[in-house]
Short mmCIF file of C-alpha atoms in Angstrom, two decimals:
data_model
loop_
_atom_site.label_atom_id
_atom_site.label_comp_id
_atom_site.label_asym_id
_atom_site.label_seq_id
_atom_site.Cartn_x
_atom_site.Cartn_y
_atom_site.Cartn_z
CA MET L 8 -84.93 123.68 -18.21
CA ALA L 9 -81.52 122.77 -19.71
CA VAL L 10 -82.98 119.84 -21.67
CA ALA L 11 -85.84 122.01 -22.97
CA THR L 12 -83.38 124.68 -24.12
CA PHE L 13 -81.24 122.01 -25.78
CA ILE L 14 -84.18 120.55 -27.66
CA SER L 15 -85.52 123.94 -28.76
CA THR L 16 -82.10 125.07 -29.99
CA PHE L 17 -81.63 122.06 -32.24
CA ALA L 18 -85.24 122.21 -33.39
CA ILE L 19 -84.60 125.77 -34.59
CA ILE L 20 -81.40 124.66 -36.34
CA TYR L 21 -83.34 121.88 -38.05
CA LEU L 22 -85.96 124.29 -39.33
CA LEU L 23 -83.31 126.69 -40.58
CA PHE L 24 -81.10 124.23 -42.37
CA PHE L 25 -82.97 121.05 -43.25
CA HIS L 26 -86.66 121.80 -43.55
CA ASN L 27 -86.39 124.52 -46.20
CA GLN L 28 -83.08 124.11 -47.95
CA GLU L 29 -84.19 125.86 -51.13
CA ASP L 30 -84.57 129.19 -49.34
CA PRO L 31 -81.67 131.31 -50.71
CA ALA L 32 -81.23 132.96 -47.31
CA ASN L 33 -80.06 129.65 -45.90
CA GLU L 34 -77.03 129.62 -48.18
CA ASN L 35 -75.38 132.30 -46.02
CA CYS L 36 -76.60 130.88 -42.69
CA GLU L 37 -78.94 132.72 -40.41
CA ALA L 38 -77.66 134.12 -37.11
CA VAL L 39 -77.32 131.54 -34.35
CA PRO L 40 -80.43 131.48 -32.14
CA ALA L 41 -79.95 133.21 -28.79
CA ALA L 42 -80.53 129.90 -27.00
CA TRP L 43 -77.14 128.72 -28.33
CA ASN L 44 -75.50 130.83 -25.62
CA SER L 45 -76.54 128.22 -23.06
CA MET L 46 -74.89 125.37 -24.97
CA PRO L 47 -71.56 123.89 -23.83
CA ARG L 48 -68.27 125.02 -25.30
CA ILE L 49 -67.46 121.50 -26.53
CA ILE L 50 -69.88 119.23 -28.39
CA ILE L 51 -68.72 115.78 -29.47
CA PHE L 52 -70.88 113.92 -31.98
CA GLY L 53 -70.59 110.14 -32.19
CA GLU L 54 -71.28 108.77 -35.68
CA ILE L 55 -71.39 105.59 -37.68
CA HIS L 56 -68.55 106.31 -40.10
CA GLY L 57 -69.40 106.40 -43.79
CA THR L 58 -72.81 108.09 -44.01
CA ASN L 59 -73.87 111.17 -45.94
CA GLU L 60 -75.98 112.55 -43.13
CA ALA L 61 -73.55 112.94 -40.20
CA PRO L 62 -70.88 115.11 -41.91
CA ARG L 63 -73.59 117.14 -43.62
CA PHE L 64 -75.38 117.80 -40.34
CA VAL L 65 -72.15 118.83 -38.59
CA ALA L 66 -71.16 121.14 -41.45
CA GLU L 67 -74.47 123.00 -41.29
CA LEU L 68 -74.39 123.22 -37.51
CA VAL L 69 -70.88 124.69 -37.71
CA CYS L 70 -72.14 127.11 -40.36
CA ASN L 71 -74.74 128.30 -37.86
CA ILE L 72 -72.39 128.61 -34.90
CA ALA L 73 -69.69 130.42 -36.87
CA ARG L 74 -72.01 133.34 -37.58
CA SER L 75 -71.74 134.43 -33.93
CA ALA L 76 -68.60 132.75 -32.55
CA PRO L 77 -65.31 131.24 -33.70
CA VAL L 78 -65.51 127.47 -33.90
CA THR L 79 -63.00 124.66 -34.23
CA VAL L 80 -64.09 121.52 -36.08
CA GLY L 81 -62.39 118.33 -34.94
CA ILE L 82 -62.41 115.26 -37.18
CA GLU L 83 -61.10 111.78 -36.51
CA HIS L 84 -58.00 112.02 -38.66
CA PRO L 85 -54.59 111.44 -37.05
CA PRO L 86 -52.62 114.56 -36.03
CA SER L 87 -50.05 113.69 -38.70
CA GLU L 88 -52.77 114.70 -41.20
CA GLN L 89 -53.02 118.27 -39.89
CA SER L 90 -50.84 119.53 -42.73
CA THR L 91 -53.19 117.88 -45.25
CA LEU L 92 -56.17 119.72 -43.76
CA ASP L 93 -54.25 123.01 -43.67
CA ASP L 94 -53.10 122.65 -47.28
CA PHE L 95 -56.61 121.74 -48.41
CA MET L 96 -57.99 124.90 -46.80
CA LYS L 97 -55.30 126.98 -48.55
CA ALA L 98 -55.77 125.39 -51.99
CA LYS L 99 -57.13 127.84 -54.55
CA THR L 100 -58.05 125.53 -57.42
CA GLN L 101 -59.64 122.10 -57.81
CA LYS L 102 -56.33 120.82 -59.17
CA GLU L 103 -54.53 121.96 -56.02
CA LYS L 104 -57.16 120.33 -53.79
CA ASN L 105 -56.86 117.08 -55.74
CA GLU L 106 -53.06 117.17 -55.35
CA VAL L 107 -53.39 117.64 -51.59
CA ILE L 108 -55.72 114.66 -51.21
CA SER L 109 -53.75 112.45 -53.63
CA SER L 110 -50.56 113.01 -51.61
CA SER L 111 -52.18 112.02 -48.30
CA PRO L 112 -51.45 108.46 -47.09
CA PHE L 113 -54.56 108.61 -44.90
CA TRP L 114 -56.94 109.42 -47.76
CA ASN L 115 -55.35 106.64 -49.83
CA ARG L 116 -55.40 103.82 -47.29
CA ASP L 117 -56.46 100.36 -48.41
CA PHE L 118 -58.62 100.22 -45.26
CA GLN L 119 -61.29 102.77 -46.24
CA ASP L 120 -63.43 102.78 -43.10
CA GLY L 121 -65.54 105.88 -43.76
CA LYS L 122 -63.32 108.49 -42.11
CA THR L 123 -62.28 109.71 -45.56
CA SER L 124 -65.65 109.34 -47.28
CA SER L 125 -67.09 111.49 -50.04
CA ALA L 126 -69.31 113.12 -47.41
CA MET L 127 -66.26 114.02 -45.29
CA LEU L 128 -64.64 115.58 -48.36
CA GLN L 129 -67.85 117.57 -48.98
CA MET L 130 -67.80 118.69 -45.34
CA LEU L 131 -64.27 120.04 -45.81
CA GLU L 132 -65.42 121.80 -48.99
CA ARG L 133 -68.30 123.39 -47.07
CA ILE L 134 -65.98 124.58 -44.29
CA LYS L 135 -63.59 125.97 -46.88
CA GLN L 136 -66.51 127.83 -48.51
CA LEU L 137 -67.58 129.28 -45.17
CA LYS L 138 -64.03 130.38 -44.35
CA HIS L 139 -63.91 132.14 -47.71
CA THR L 140 -66.93 134.23 -46.65
CA GLY L 141 -65.09 135.34 -43.50
CA ALA L 142 -66.36 132.80 -40.97
CA LYS L 143 -63.83 132.04 -38.24
CA ILE L 144 -63.63 128.27 -38.55
CA TYR L 145 -60.59 126.15 -37.78
CA ILE L 146 -60.17 122.50 -38.70
CA ARG L 147 -58.20 120.12 -36.47
CA ALA L 148 -57.12 116.49 -36.82
CA ILE L 149 -57.99 115.11 -33.39
CA GLY L 150 -57.83 111.36 -34.07
CA GLY L 151 -55.55 108.83 -32.42
CA GLU L 152 -52.51 107.16 -33.96
CA GLY L 153 -51.94 104.13 -31.74
CA PRO L 154 -53.22 102.05 -28.81
CA GLY L 155 -55.54 103.88 -26.44
CA GLN L 156 -56.97 106.02 -29.21
CA THR L 157 -59.98 107.23 -27.22
CA ASP L 158 -57.71 108.75 -24.56
CA GLU L 159 -55.65 110.43 -27.28
CA ILE L 160 -58.75 111.77 -29.03
CA PHE L 161 -60.04 113.21 -25.74
CA ARG L 162 -56.67 114.87 -25.03
CA ASN L 163 -56.54 116.30 -28.56
CA ILE L 164 -60.04 117.76 -28.22
CA MET L 165 -59.28 119.34 -24.86
CA SER L 166 -55.94 120.75 -26.03
CA SER L 167 -57.64 122.24 -29.13
CA GLU L 168 -60.09 124.05 -26.86
CA GLN L 169 -57.34 125.33 -24.58
CA GLU L 170 -55.17 126.52 -27.47
CA SER L 171 -57.91 128.17 -29.52
CA GLY L 172 -60.44 129.34 -26.92
CA THR L 173 -63.16 128.66 -29.51
CA LYS L 174 -66.26 126.53 -29.39
CA ILE L 175 -65.44 122.96 -30.40
CA VAL L 176 -67.56 120.67 -32.57
CA ALA L 177 -65.97 117.24 -32.99
CA LEU L 178 -67.11 114.28 -35.09
CA VAL L 179 -65.75 110.89 -34.01
CA GLY L 180 -66.83 107.25 -34.09
CA ASN L 181 -69.68 106.43 -31.75
CA GLY L 182 -67.55 103.96 -29.76
CA HIS L 183 -65.05 106.71 -28.95
CA ALA L 184 -67.88 109.13 -28.15
CA ARG L 185 -69.42 106.78 -25.57
CA LYS L 186 -66.07 106.25 -23.84
CA ILE L 187 -65.39 110.00 -23.79
CA HIS L 188 -68.83 110.55 -22.28
CA MET L 189 -68.00 108.14 -19.46
CA GLN L 190 -64.56 109.71 -18.93
CA ALA L 191 -65.99 113.23 -18.82
CA ASP L 192 -68.79 112.10 -16.51
CA ALA L 193 -66.31 110.49 -14.11
CA SER L 194 -64.09 113.58 -14.24
CA ASP L 195 -67.04 115.86 -13.48
CA ARG L 196 -67.91 113.89 -10.35
CA SER L 197 -64.38 114.41 -9.00
CA LYS L 198 -64.22 118.16 -9.70
CA THR L 199 -65.97 121.21 -8.37
CA SER L 200 -65.99 122.70 -11.92
CA PRO L 201 -67.42 120.20 -14.45
CA ILE L 202 -66.06 120.07 -18.01
CA ASP L 203 -68.15 122.29 -20.31
CA LEU L 204 -68.83 119.40 -22.67
CA LYS L 205 -71.71 117.39 -24.12
CA VAL L 206 -71.54 114.12 -26.05
CA ILE L 207 -74.33 113.39 -28.53
CA GLU L 208 -74.76 110.19 -30.53
CA ILE L 209 -76.13 110.40 -34.07
CA GLU L 210 -78.77 107.72 -34.60
CA TYR L 211 -80.78 106.51 -37.60
CA SER L 212 -83.97 104.51 -38.10
CA SER L 213 -82.36 102.39 -40.81
CA GLY L 214 -80.30 102.74 -43.96
CA SER L 215 -76.73 102.12 -45.01
CA ALA L 216 -73.17 103.17 -44.26
CA TRP L 217 -69.77 102.56 -45.83
CA THR L 218 -68.09 100.59 -43.04
CA CYS L 219 -65.56 97.79 -42.59
CA ALA L 220 -67.29 94.88 -40.88
CA PRO L 221 -64.95 93.21 -41.76
CA THR L 222 -64.98 93.94 -45.51
CA CYS L 223 -65.03 97.61 -46.44
CA GLN L 224 -68.23 98.13 -48.40
CA ILE L 225 -71.77 99.47 -48.12
CA GLN L 226 -73.44 97.81 -45.17
CA LYS L 227 -77.17 97.80 -44.55
CA PHE L 228 -78.64 98.14 -41.07
CA GLY L 229 -82.09 98.41 -39.56
CA GLN L 230 -85.27 97.55 -41.44
CA ASP L 231 -86.49 99.62 -44.37
CA ASN L 232 -90.08 99.51 -43.18
CA LEU L 233 -89.27 100.99 -39.76
CA GLY L 234 -88.78 104.60 -38.73
CA GLU L 235 -88.93 107.86 -40.61
CA LYS L 236 -87.49 108.02 -44.10
CA GLU L 237 -86.98 111.79 -44.23
CA ILE L 238 -84.37 113.56 -42.15
CA SER L 239 -85.80 114.82 -38.89
CA LEU L 240 -84.19 116.03 -35.72
CA LYS L 241 -84.98 114.87 -32.23
CA VAL L 242 -83.04 114.74 -29.01
CA ARG L 243 -84.05 111.69 -27.07
CA THR L 244 -83.32 111.54 -23.35
CA SER L 245 -84.60 109.21 -20.69
CA PRO L 246 -83.48 108.16 -17.20
CA ALA L 247 -81.75 105.15 -18.75
CA HIS L 248 -79.75 107.33 -21.13
CA ALA L 249 -79.06 110.01 -18.55
CA ALA L 250 -77.20 107.47 -16.42
CA GLY L 251 -73.99 106.76 -18.31
CA HIS L 252 -75.19 107.25 -21.90
CA PRO L 253 -74.94 110.29 -24.19
CA ASP L 254 -77.94 112.15 -25.57
CA TRP L 255 -79.05 111.03 -29.03
CA ILE L 256 -79.82 113.05 -32.13
CA TYR L 257 -82.03 111.21 -34.60
CA LEU L 258 -81.49 111.91 -38.31
CA GLY L 259 -83.97 109.50 -39.86
CA ARG L 260 -82.58 107.20 -42.54
CA SER L 261 -78.89 107.13 -43.50
CA HIS L 262 -77.28 106.71 -46.91
CA ALA L 263 -73.81 105.30 -47.44
CA SER L 264 -70.95 107.54 -48.53
CA PRO L 265 -68.12 105.66 -50.33
CA PRO L 266 -64.45 106.70 -50.22
CA GLY L 267 -63.84 110.30 -51.18
CA TYR L 268 -60.73 110.01 -53.31
CA LEU L 269 -61.18 108.34 -56.68
CA ARG L 270 -57.80 106.59 -56.76
CA ALA L 271 -58.78 104.85 -53.52
CA ARG L 272 -62.14 103.74 -54.91
CA THR L 273 -61.33 100.31 -56.31
CA ILE L 274 -64.93 99.41 -55.57
CA THR L 275 -66.65 96.31 -56.92
CA ALA L 276 -70.26 96.06 -58.03
CA LYS L 277 -70.97 93.91 -54.96
CA GLN L 278 -69.58 96.55 -52.62
CA MET L 279 -71.81 99.20 -54.20
CA SER L 280 -74.92 97.01 -54.62
CA TYR L 281 -76.95 98.34 -51.69
CA GLU L 282 -76.46 101.98 -52.67
CA SER L 283 -77.70 101.26 -56.21
CA ALA L 284 -80.71 99.48 -54.77
CA GLU L 285 -81.76 102.67 -52.97
#
C-alpha cells in the first residue's frame, strides 16, 4: 500500500508540473495532492551533479509541497555558504544577486563540479520567486566541509529538521545519498521509532552532465539510442533495491548544466562540445 501511494503521488506531481507546463495554472502550483500526507517528513534525492533536470525537478516538487506545508530545501553547499544563500534570497535586484554570487568563494571555485551549476542557480531563483508569493520555503546549506562529509551532511539534514520542524527536501550527490540510506536503514533497525526519511536516487536513460571525471567538463553517459528521450517519472522498486538500495526516480534523458557564474566559466570549446552536439 505504501509503495502504491508513493507511486501515485509522484505520478500526480508529474502530470501537474511536467506533462502540461504551458497551462497558466501551473505557474502558481496546484495544491499538494492529499496522498502527500502519507509521505515522510524528510526526502533526500541523490543526483548526478551538473544536470538541468535534477534541480528543476526538485524546485517544482518543493513548489507543490509549499502550498500546504512549510518546507526546507537542503543543497550540498558547505555551511559556510549559508550567508550567501540568505543574502541571495534577500537581494532585490539582479545587480544585487550578481554581487552576492560574485563574492562567494564556493561559486567561484576552480573545481566546478556541478554543485554551482546554472541549473542550481535557476533553482534558487525559482525558490526566491515562490517565497515572494508567500510560500514558506527555507534554504539551507547542508554540505560537508572536510573528511567524513556524508556523516556531516546527514547531521546537517537532521539538525535542520529538528530546528525548523518543516518538511525537508534535500538534493545531494548520489554517493552521499546511498550512504545516508544505509545509515538510516541501520539506525531504523536499532530503534523502536524509525527515522521518518526516504532516500530516492535520480536516474536517467542517457544524456550528459557537467562533472569532474577528472576534468571538469560536459561528460556523456549511456547510449543515445536507449531509453526514453522525454522526461517521464517512474519509481522503480524491486526486492534487490529494497534490500540496501534507495528507490529510484527516472527522469528520462539528462542535459548538462555548466557553471552558473559567468566569471567562473572559463570553458573551452572542447569542454562544451557535447552540449552543442545535442
